[in-house]
Amino acid sequence: MEISEILDKNIINTELNVTTKRQAIEHIVASLKANGYISDEKAFAQDIYAREKEGKTGIGNYIAIPHGKSSVVDKVGVAIFINKQEIPWESIDEHGVKVIVLFAVGDSNEGAEQHLKLLALFAKKLGNEKVVQSLLTASTADEVIASFTQQ
């Protein structure tokens, strides 16, 4: 699986302008629903919040990778939303978040396998300072995709 195969411009947004984690997740979940990735916004959001309670999804450098393994996922997707300003988020470096990379995967064994592959794929990229800086300044979906694929 390549990052270029999983990224979809329809679920990438560089214009998010919210002030809370809850608002950010609501916007992302709505986008996933509108684009056919999930069948139930409320159920998927609940699965994300359940995972959030297990531990911090803010990985530092103003990036969070929340995720929900859920039975309401119709197709695997990675939504990437960039907020205009830093929002409060539990993070390993105690900073808030601007870039949210949300994985939508099923809750089956296959979904768990896909989840681990996605996590490994994106964690490697997000560990690269050039990728992070490029994401933080991206203003279009194409720039977000380029951040992950041209580094």
Short mmCIF file of C-alpha atoms in Angstrom, two decimals:
data_model
loop_
_atom_site.label_atom_id
_atom_site.label_comp_id
_atom_site.label_asym_id
_atom_site.label_seq_id
_atom_site.Cartn_x
_atom_site.Cartn_y
_atom_site.Cartn_z
CA MET A 1 0.00 0.00 0.00
CA GLU A 2 1.36 3.38 -1.03
CA ILE A 3 0.34 6.70 0.50
CA SER A 4 -0.58 8.02 -2.96
CA GLU A 5 -3.13 5.18 -3.30
CA ILE A 6 -4.93 6.04 -0.05
CA LEU A 7 -5.01 9.86 -0.21
CA ASP A 8 -8.26 11.35 -1.54
CA LYS A 9 -8.54 15.10 -2.22
CA ASN A 10 -12.21 14.92 -1.21
CA ILE A 11 -11.27 14.25 2.42
CA ILE A 12 -8.36 16.68 2.62
CA ASN A 13 -9.15 20.17 3.88
CA THR A 14 -6.60 22.93 4.47
CA GLU A 15 -9.21 25.51 5.47
CA LEU A 16 -10.51 24.14 8.77
CA ASN A 17 -11.18 26.95 11.24
CA VAL A 18 -12.32 25.54 14.58
CA THR A 19 -11.32 26.10 18.19
CA THR A 20 -11.86 22.67 19.77
CA LYS A 21 -10.93 19.05 19.21
CA ARG A 22 -14.63 18.09 19.23
CA GLN A 23 -15.44 20.58 16.45
CA ALA A 24 -12.50 19.30 14.39
CA ILE A 25 -13.59 15.68 14.74
CA GLU A 26 -17.19 16.58 13.87
CA HIS A 27 -16.06 18.30 10.65
CA ILE A 28 -13.83 15.41 9.64
CA VAL A 29 -16.48 12.78 10.40
CA ALA A 30 -19.05 14.76 8.36
CA SER A 31 -16.62 14.85 5.43
CA LEU A 32 -16.02 11.10 5.67
CA LYS A 33 -19.79 10.51 5.64
CA ALA A 34 -20.40 12.90 2.73
CA ASN A 35 -17.75 11.10 0.68
CA GLY A 36 -18.96 7.56 1.33
CA TYR A 37 -16.29 6.38 3.75
CA ILE A 38 -18.61 5.80 6.70
CA SER A 39 -22.31 5.07 7.07
CA ASP A 40 -23.01 6.59 10.50
CA GLU A 41 -21.42 9.81 11.76
CA LYS A 42 -22.51 9.45 15.38
CA ALA A 43 -21.31 5.85 15.73
CA PHE A 44 -17.97 6.61 14.08
CA ALA A 45 -17.42 9.68 16.27
CA GLN A 46 -18.14 7.55 19.36
CA ASP A 47 -15.52 5.03 18.23
CA ILE A 48 -12.98 7.85 17.79
CA TYR A 49 -13.72 9.28 21.24
CA ALA A 50 -13.45 5.81 22.79
CA ARG A 51 -9.94 5.51 21.29
CA GLU A 52 -9.05 9.03 22.44
CA LYS A 53 -9.74 7.97 26.04
CA GLU A 54 -7.10 5.22 25.73
CA GLY A 55 -4.21 7.60 25.20
CA LYS A 56 -2.83 10.70 23.52
CA THR A 57 -3.14 10.87 19.75
CA GLY A 58 -1.18 14.11 19.50
CA ILE A 59 2.21 12.90 18.28
CA GLY A 60 4.01 16.24 18.59
CA ASN A 61 4.92 18.91 16.05
CA TYR A 62 1.28 20.11 16.00
CA ILE A 63 0.07 16.80 14.53
CA ALA A 64 -2.57 14.38 15.80
CA ILE A 65 -3.48 10.99 14.41
CA PRO A 66 -6.88 10.12 15.88
CA HIS A 67 -8.49 6.99 14.54
CA GLY A 68 -11.55 4.90 14.83
CA LYS A 69 -11.75 1.20 14.11
CA SER A 70 -15.45 0.89 13.49
CA SER A 71 -18.14 -1.32 12.02
CA VAL A 72 -19.59 1.73 10.21
CA VAL A 73 -16.53 2.18 7.98
CA ASP A 74 -17.53 1.35 4.40
CA LYS A 75 -14.09 1.94 2.88
CA VAL A 76 -10.69 2.62 4.37
CA GLY A 77 -9.67 6.26 4.26
CA VAL A 78 -7.32 8.84 5.66
CA ALA A 79 -8.78 12.30 6.17
CA ILE A 80 -6.27 15.11 6.56
CA PHE A 81 -7.50 18.43 7.90
CA ILE A 82 -5.34 21.45 8.63
CA ASN A 83 -6.71 24.00 11.07
CA LYS A 84 -6.01 27.73 10.78
CA GLN A 85 -4.73 27.93 14.36
CA GLU A 86 -3.48 25.59 17.03
CA ILE A 87 -6.28 23.87 18.97
CA PRO A 88 -6.01 22.21 22.38
CA TRP A 89 -5.28 18.48 22.05
CA GLU A 90 -3.65 15.93 24.33
CA SER A 91 -0.18 15.61 22.87
CA ILE A 92 3.15 14.05 23.79
CA ASP A 93 4.91 17.42 23.48
CA GLU A 94 2.21 19.37 25.34
CA HIS A 95 1.50 21.53 22.27
CA GLY A 96 -1.86 21.78 20.57
CA VAL A 97 -2.60 20.56 17.07
CA LYS A 98 -2.95 22.08 13.60
CA VAL A 99 -2.73 18.99 11.37
CA ILE A 100 -5.17 16.14 11.96
CA VAL A 101 -4.61 12.85 10.15
CA LEU A 102 -7.65 10.69 10.89
CA PHE A 103 -7.72 7.01 9.91
CA ALA A 104 -11.04 5.36 9.15
CA VAL A 105 -10.74 1.56 9.20
CA GLY A 106 -13.11 -1.31 9.83
CA ASP A 107 -13.17 -3.19 13.11
CA SER A 108 -12.52 -6.65 11.60
CA ASN A 109 -9.19 -8.48 11.63
CA GLU A 110 -8.56 -7.15 8.13
CA GLY A 111 -9.36 -3.65 9.39
CA ALA A 112 -6.87 -4.06 12.23
CA GLU A 113 -4.22 -5.14 9.73
CA GLN A 114 -4.96 -2.16 7.47
CA HIS A 115 -4.83 0.12 10.49
CA LEU A 116 -1.36 -1.06 11.45
CA LYS A 117 -0.11 -0.68 7.87
CA LEU A 118 -1.49 2.87 7.65
CA LEU A 119 -0.05 3.78 11.03
CA ALA A 120 3.40 2.55 10.01
CA LEU A 121 3.22 4.26 6.62
CA PHE A 122 2.16 7.64 7.99
CA ALA A 123 4.31 7.51 11.14
CA LYS A 124 7.41 7.13 8.99
CA LYS A 125 6.46 10.16 6.89
CA LEU A 126 5.39 12.24 9.90
CA GLY A 127 8.76 11.58 11.52
CA ASN A 128 10.40 13.53 8.69
CA GLU A 129 10.83 17.22 9.54
CA LYS A 130 10.52 18.27 5.87
CA VAL A 131 7.15 16.52 5.60
CA VAL A 132 5.91 18.15 8.80
CA GLN A 133 6.98 21.65 7.71
CA SER A 134 5.41 21.13 4.31
CA LEU A 135 2.13 20.02 5.91
CA LEU A 136 2.05 22.95 8.32
CA THR A 137 2.27 25.38 5.40
CA ALA A 138 0.11 23.49 2.88
CA SER A 139 -2.77 25.56 1.52
CA THR A 140 -4.30 23.09 -0.96
CA ALA A 141 -5.11 19.38 -1.08
CA ASP A 142 -2.50 18.98 -3.81
CA GLU A 143 0.15 20.48 -1.52
CA VAL A 144 -0.85 18.08 1.26
CA ILE A 145 -0.53 15.11 -1.10
CA ALA A 146 2.81 16.43 -2.36
CA SER A 147 4.03 16.68 1.26
CA PHE A 148 3.59 12.94 1.64
CA THR A 149 4.60 11.78 -1.82
CA GLN A 150 7.53 13.99 -2.86
CA GLN A 151 9.71 13.68 0.22
#
